[in-house]
XYZ file of C-alpha atoms in Angstrom:
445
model
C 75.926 15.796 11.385
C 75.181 16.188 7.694
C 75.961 12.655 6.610
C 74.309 11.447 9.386
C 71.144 13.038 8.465
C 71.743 12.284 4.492
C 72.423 8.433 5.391
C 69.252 8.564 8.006
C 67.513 9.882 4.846
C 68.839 7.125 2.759
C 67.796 4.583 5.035
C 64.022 5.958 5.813
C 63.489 6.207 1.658
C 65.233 2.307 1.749
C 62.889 1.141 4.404
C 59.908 3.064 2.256
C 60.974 1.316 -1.131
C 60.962 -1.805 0.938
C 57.984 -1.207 2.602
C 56.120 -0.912 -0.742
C 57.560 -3.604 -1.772
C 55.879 -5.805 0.779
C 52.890 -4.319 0.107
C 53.009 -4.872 -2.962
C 54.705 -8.651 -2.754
C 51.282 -9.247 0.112
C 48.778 -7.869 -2.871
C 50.201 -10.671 -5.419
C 50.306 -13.219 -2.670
C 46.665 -12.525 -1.771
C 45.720 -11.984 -5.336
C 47.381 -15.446 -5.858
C 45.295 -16.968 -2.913
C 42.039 -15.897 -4.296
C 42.922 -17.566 -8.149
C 44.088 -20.701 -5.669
C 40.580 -20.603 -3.953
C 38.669 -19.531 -7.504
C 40.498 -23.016 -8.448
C 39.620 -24.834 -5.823
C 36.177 -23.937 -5.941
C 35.983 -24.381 -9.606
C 36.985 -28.080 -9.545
C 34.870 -28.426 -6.388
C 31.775 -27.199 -8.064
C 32.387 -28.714 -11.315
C 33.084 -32.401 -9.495
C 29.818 -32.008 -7.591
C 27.971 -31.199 -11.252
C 29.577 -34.157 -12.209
C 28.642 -36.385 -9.734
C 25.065 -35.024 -9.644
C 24.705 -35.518 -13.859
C 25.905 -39.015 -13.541
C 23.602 -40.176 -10.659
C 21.022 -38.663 -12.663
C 21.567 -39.939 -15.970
C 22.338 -43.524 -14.930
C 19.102 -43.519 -13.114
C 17.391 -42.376 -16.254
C 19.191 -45.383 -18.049
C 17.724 -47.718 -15.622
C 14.358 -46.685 -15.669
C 14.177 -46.273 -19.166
C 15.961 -49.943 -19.101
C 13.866 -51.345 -16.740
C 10.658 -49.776 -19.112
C 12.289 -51.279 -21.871
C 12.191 -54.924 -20.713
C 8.866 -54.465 -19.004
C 7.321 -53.878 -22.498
C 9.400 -57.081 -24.218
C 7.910 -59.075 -21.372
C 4.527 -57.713 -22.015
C 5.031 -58.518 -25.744
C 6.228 -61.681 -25.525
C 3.786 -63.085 -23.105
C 1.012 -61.594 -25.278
C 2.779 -63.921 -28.037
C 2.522 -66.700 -25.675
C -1.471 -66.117 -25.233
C -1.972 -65.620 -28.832
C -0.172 -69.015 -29.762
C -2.501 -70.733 -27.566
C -5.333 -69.337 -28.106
C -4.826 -69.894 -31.773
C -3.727 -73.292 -31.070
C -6.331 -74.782 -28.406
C -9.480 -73.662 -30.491
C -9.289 -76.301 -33.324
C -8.848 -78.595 -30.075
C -12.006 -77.574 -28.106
C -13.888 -77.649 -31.587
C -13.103 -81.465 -32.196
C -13.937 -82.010 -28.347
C -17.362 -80.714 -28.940
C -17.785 -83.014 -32.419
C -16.641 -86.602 -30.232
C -18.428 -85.340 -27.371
C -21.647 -84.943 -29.708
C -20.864 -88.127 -31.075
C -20.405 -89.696 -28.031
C -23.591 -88.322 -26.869
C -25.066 -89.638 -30.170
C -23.645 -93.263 -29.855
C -25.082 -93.796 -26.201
C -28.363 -92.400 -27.899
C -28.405 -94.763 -30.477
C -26.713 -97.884 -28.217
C -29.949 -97.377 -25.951
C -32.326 -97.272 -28.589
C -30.559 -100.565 -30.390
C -30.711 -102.465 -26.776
C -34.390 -101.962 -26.662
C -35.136 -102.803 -29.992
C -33.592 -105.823 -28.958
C -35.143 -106.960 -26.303
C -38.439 -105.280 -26.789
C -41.544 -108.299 -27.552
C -42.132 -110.510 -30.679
C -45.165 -107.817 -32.183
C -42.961 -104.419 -32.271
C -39.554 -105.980 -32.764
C -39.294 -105.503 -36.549
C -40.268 -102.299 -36.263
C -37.934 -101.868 -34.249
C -34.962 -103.229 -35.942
C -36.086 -101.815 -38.397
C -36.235 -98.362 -37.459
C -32.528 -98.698 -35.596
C -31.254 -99.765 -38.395
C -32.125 -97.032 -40.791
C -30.859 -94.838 -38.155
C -27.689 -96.099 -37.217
C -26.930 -95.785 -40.814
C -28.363 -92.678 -41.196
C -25.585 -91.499 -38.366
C -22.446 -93.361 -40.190
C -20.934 -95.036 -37.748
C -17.977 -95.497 -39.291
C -16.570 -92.067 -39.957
C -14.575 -90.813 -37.063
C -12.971 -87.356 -36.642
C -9.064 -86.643 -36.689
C -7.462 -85.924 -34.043
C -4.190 -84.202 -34.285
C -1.379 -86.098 -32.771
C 1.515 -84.173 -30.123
C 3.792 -83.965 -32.754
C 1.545 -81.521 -35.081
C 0.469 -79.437 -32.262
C 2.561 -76.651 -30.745
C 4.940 -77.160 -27.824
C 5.467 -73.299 -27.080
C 8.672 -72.439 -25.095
C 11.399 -69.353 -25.067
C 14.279 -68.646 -26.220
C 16.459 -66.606 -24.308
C 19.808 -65.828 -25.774
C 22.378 -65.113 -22.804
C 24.352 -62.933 -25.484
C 22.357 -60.252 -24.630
C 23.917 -59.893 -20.795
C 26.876 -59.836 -22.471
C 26.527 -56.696 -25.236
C 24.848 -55.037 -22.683
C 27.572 -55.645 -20.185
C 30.086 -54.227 -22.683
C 28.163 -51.338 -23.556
C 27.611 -50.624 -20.188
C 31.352 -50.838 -19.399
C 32.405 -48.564 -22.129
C 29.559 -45.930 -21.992
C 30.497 -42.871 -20.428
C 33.708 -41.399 -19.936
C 34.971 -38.027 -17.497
C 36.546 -35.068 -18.557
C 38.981 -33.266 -16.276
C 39.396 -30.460 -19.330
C 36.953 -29.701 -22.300
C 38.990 -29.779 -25.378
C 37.709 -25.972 -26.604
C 37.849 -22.729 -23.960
C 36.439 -19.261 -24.874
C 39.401 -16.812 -25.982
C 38.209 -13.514 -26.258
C 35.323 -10.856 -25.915
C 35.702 -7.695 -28.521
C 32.932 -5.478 -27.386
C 30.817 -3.919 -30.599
C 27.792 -1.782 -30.946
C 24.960 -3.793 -29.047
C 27.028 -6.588 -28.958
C 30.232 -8.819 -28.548
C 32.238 -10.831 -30.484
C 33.174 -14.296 -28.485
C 36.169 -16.405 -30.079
C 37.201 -19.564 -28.770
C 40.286 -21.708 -29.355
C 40.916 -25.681 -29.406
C 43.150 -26.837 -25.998
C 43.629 -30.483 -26.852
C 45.628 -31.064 -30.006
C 44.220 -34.465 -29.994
C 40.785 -33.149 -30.851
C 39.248 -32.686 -33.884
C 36.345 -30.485 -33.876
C 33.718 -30.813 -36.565
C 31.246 -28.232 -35.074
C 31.114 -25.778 -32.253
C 27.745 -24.623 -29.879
C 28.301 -21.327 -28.450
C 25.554 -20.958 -25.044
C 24.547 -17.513 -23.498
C 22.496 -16.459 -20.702
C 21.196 -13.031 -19.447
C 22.458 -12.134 -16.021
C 20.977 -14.262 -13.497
C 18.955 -16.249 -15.797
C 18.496 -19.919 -14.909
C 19.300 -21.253 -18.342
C 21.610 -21.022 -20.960
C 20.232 -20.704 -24.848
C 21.963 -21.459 -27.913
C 23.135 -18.141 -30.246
C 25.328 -20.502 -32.354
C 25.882 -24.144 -33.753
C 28.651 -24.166 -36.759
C 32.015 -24.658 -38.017
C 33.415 -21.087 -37.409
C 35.678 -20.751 -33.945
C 33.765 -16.994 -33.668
C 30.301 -15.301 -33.628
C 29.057 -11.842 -33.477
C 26.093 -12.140 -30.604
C 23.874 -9.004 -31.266
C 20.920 -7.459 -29.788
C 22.503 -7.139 -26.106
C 22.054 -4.837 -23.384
C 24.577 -2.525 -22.960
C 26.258 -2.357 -19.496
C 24.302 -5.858 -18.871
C 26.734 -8.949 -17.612
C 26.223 -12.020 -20.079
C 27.883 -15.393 -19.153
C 28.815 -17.718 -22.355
C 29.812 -21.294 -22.450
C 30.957 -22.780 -25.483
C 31.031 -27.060 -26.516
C 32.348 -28.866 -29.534
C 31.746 -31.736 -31.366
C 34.379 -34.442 -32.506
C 34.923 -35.004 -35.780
C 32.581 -37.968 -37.462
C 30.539 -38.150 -33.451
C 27.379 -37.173 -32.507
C 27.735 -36.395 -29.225
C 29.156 -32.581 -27.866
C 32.126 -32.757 -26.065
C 31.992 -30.689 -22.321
C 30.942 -27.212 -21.482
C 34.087 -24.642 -21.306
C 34.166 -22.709 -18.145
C 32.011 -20.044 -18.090
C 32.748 -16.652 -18.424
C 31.273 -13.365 -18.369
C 31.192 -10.226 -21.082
C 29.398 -7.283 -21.530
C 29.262 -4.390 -23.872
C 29.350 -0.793 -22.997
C 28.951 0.585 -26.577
C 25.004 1.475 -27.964
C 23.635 -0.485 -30.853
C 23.654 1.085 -34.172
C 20.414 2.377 -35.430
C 19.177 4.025 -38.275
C 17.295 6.992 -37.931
C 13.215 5.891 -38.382
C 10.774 8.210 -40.319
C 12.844 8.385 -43.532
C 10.546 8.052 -46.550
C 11.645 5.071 -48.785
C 13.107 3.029 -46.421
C 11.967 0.458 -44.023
C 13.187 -0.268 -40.233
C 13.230 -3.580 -38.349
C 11.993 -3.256 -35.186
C 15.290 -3.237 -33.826
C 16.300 -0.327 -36.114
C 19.380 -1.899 -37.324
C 17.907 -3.212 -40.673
C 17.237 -0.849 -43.529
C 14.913 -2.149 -46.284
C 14.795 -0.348 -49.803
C 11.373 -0.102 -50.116
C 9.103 0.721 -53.373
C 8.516 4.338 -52.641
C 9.752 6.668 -55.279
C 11.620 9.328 -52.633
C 14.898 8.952 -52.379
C 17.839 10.399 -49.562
C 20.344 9.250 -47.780
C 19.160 7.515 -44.850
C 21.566 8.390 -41.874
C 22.344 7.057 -38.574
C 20.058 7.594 -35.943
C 23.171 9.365 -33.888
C 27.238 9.576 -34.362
C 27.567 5.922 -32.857
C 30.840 4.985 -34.810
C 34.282 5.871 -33.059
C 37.715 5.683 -34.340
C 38.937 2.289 -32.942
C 36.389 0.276 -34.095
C 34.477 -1.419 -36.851
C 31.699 -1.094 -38.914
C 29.966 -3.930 -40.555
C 27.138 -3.554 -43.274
C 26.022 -6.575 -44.302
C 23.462 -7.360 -47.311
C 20.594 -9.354 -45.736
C 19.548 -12.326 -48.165
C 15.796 -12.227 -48.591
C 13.660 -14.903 -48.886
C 14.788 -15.462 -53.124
C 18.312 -14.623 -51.985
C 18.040 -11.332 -54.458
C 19.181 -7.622 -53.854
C 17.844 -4.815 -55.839
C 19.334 -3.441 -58.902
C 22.256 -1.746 -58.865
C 22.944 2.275 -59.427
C 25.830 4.311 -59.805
C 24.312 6.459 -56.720
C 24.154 3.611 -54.293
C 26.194 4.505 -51.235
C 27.445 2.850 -47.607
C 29.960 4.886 -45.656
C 30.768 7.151 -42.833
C 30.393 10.887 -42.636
C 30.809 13.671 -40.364
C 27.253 15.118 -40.348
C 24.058 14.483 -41.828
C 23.267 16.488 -45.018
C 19.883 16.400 -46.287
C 19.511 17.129 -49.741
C 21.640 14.914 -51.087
C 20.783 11.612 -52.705
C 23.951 9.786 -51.910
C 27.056 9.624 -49.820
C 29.509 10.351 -52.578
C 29.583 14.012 -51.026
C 32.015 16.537 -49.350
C 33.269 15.074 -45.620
C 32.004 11.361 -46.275
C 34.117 8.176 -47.152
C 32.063 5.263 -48.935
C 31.201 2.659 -51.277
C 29.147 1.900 -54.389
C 27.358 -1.366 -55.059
C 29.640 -1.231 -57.976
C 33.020 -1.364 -55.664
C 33.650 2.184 -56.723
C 35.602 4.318 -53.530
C 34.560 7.804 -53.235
C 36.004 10.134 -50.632
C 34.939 13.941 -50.411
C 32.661 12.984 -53.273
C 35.605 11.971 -55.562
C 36.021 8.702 -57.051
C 39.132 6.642 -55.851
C 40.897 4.574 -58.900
C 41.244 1.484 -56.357
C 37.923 -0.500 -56.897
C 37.059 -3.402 -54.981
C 34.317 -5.976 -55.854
C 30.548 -5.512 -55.828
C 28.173 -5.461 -53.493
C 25.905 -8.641 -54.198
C 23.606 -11.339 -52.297
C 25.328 -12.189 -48.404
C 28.014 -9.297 -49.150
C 29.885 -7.836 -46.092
C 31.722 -4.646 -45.816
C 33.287 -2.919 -43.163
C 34.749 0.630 -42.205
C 37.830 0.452 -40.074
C 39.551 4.136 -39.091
C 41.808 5.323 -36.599
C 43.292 8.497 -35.796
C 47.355 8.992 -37.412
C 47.765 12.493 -37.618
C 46.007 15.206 -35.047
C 47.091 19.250 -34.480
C 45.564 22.457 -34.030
C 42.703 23.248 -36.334
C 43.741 26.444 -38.751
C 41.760 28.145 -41.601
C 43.722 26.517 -43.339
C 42.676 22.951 -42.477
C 44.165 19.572 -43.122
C 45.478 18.901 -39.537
C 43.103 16.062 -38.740
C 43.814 12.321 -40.675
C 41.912 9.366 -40.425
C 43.487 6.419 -41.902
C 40.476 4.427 -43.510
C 40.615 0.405 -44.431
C 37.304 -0.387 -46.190
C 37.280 -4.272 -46.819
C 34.605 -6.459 -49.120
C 34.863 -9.933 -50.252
C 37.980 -10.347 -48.851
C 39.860 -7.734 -50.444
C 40.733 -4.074 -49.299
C 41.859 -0.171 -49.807
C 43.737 1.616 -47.537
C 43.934 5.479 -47.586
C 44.257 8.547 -45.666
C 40.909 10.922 -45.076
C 41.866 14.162 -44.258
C 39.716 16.699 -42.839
C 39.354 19.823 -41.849
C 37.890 19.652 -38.198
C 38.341 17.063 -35.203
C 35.609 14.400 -35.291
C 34.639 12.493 -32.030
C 32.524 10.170 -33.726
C 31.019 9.869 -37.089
C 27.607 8.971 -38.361
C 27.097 6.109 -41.100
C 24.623 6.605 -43.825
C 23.399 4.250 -46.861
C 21.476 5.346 -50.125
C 19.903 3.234 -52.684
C 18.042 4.203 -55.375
C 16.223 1.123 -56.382
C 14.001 -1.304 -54.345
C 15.109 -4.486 -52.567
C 18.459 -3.552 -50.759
C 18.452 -4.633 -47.242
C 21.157 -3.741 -44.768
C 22.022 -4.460 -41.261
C 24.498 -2.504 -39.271
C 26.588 -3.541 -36.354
């Protein structure tokens, strides 16, 4: 009786295995169906876009075409009037001198006929009179008349060549796509933002430039956020929690034309922006708070974010925006961007107890002491960035120590690498900046 039960318990935990595994086998089958049917749809939808661009832009063509030879018929026929205008009005001008001189000869022929035959007493007067006229009238000068030959023949020339580029052109313009040669890659969420990258699918194109699209939701059109070489781009000021659907194109290299759209896809961020705190004598806000601007006041601080918005995990960017003479303001051994664990007022720079940063000279301080690793300085377009994450977490004692961030802080390509240690477990961190002359302008993201 007790194997039987034991093998009927085998059995029942067999058929349960088995029975989760067709479960699970129908959830991949029907997962499977719905990227068959996304498929489907996708080349369904994208043939009907297709076929509806085409119609339209062919019918474009052939209006614009058909506007196009309407206005080189126009032109030429206004030729054709001008040449004949130009060309019957010496005509009609000689046609009025014979026709006056006609008109004058029949005068003159009537007058001589009478004089003729008039009577023996006024004759000679008569003659006499004609005869001083009809030389008066020179009789014997005649005007020119042009012969065919020296006036125009107009006709056209129509060069049957023309059927044939066109044909050609025609035949060759246009082509279909079944895949666009770039697709987007990846979405790295970031403060009030995302990063897109994309990557090149067809090794037989070249690209020369890239056009990353974005829309908002359900917004009817897409906008550009970037046209350039780079196969990335940091798209700020977003919504957070807010779907955004991106598209990106390329261009070939040495053509004009953008290749097709990649499919669209969507991405979102669920982090905050960064923002500095507003109110802060000496320093200036965007309206967007994530631009600081050295101003010309004479108070000085550290200027502090707005909230502990940086995590472990992620990165920080400050980036020196160029103003309008590409200049930054002059250097100080204060100057400060970094990270710290809580805002200190009272201090005029970040090179302080429980803060990690950098000097516009490249100089590392952490806990307010000066690393000997240097990296470059902080000039015109600079970029530097904070990356930490957790290696070493315990208990917190009196006697401290137990929690270790390991901190890269990269600029101009090059980087340090060390170990923060602290004595209490940080969340989240605020970021701070300090600058003690005018003209620094920073944006955080």
């Amino acid at each position: 009786a007790a194997e039987t039960e034991a093998e009927a318990r085998f059995l029942l935990q067999e058929a349960r295995e088995s029975i989760e595994a067709a479960r699970s086998y129908r959830r991949e089958l029907q997962q499977r169906l719905r990227g068959l049917h996304q498929a489907r749809e996708q080349i369904k939808e994208s043939a009907t876009l297709t076929r509806d661009v085409l119609e339209q832009h062919f019918s474009d063509l052939k209006g614009t075409l058909r506007k196009l030879l309407d206005e080189r018929l126009m032109s030429l026929l206004q030729e054709v009037d001008v040449i004949e205008q130009e060309s019957i009005k010496p005509l009609d001008e000689c046609q009025k001198l014979i026709e006056h001189g006609v008109s004058t000869a029949d005068d003159l022929l009537r007058e001589g006929e009478s004089a003729v035959d008039g009577d023996v007493g006024q004759q000679n007067e008569k003659l006499c009179n004609f005869t001083k006229k009809a030389l008066h009238i020179q009789l014997d000068s005649l005007p020119e008349v042009p012969s065919l030959v020296d006036v125009p023949c107009l006709s056209a020339q129509l060069d049957d060549c023309l059927l044939t580029i066109l044909k050609n052109q025609i035949f060759r313009h246009g082509t279909v796509a079944s895949r666009p040669p770039v697709q987007l890659e990846e979405f790295v969420e970031k403060p009030g933002g995302i990063l897109v990258r994309w990557c090149k699918v067809d090794d037989d194109f070249t690209p020369q430039d890239y056009r990353l699209q974005c829309r908002k939701g359900t917004a009817s059109h897409f906008e550009d956020v970037y046209v350039g070489s780079e196969p990335e781009f940091m798209v700020l000021h977003m919504d957070p929690n807010v779907d955004y659907q991106f598209r990106v194109c390329a261009r070939g290299d040495g053509r004009q034309e953008w290749s097709p759209w990649s499919v669209p896809q969507i991405g979102r961020t669920t982090l905050v922006p960064h923002e500095w705190t507003a109110g802060l004598e000496g320093y200036s806000l965007s309206s967007r708070r994530n631009i600081a601007l050295r101003n010309d006041s004479q108070a000085c601080g550290v200027l502090y974010s707005k909230a502990p918005t940086y995590f472990c995990g992620q990165t920080l960017t400050f980036r020196q925006v160029l103003s309008r003479i590409e200049t930054v303001g002059q250097p100080d051994r204060r100057d400060s961007l970094g990270v710290c664990v809580e805002q200190q007022n009272g201090f005029d720079s970040l090179q302080r107890d429980k803060a990690v940063c950098i000097s516009t000279n490249g100089a590392v301080f952490v806990n307010g002491k000066e690393m000997t690793n240097q990296l470059p300085a902080v000039t015109s377009g600079s970029t530097v960035t904070f990356d930490m994450e957790v290696v070493q977490l315990g208990p917190c004692s009196n006697e401290g120590g137990n929690f270790k961030l390991r901190v890269t802080i990269s600029s101009n390509n090059r980087e340090v690498v060390f170990d923060w240690v602290l004595d209490q477990c940080c969340g989240s961190l605020y970021f701070g900046c300090s600058f003690a002359y005018p003209g620094w302008k920073v944006l955080v993201f």
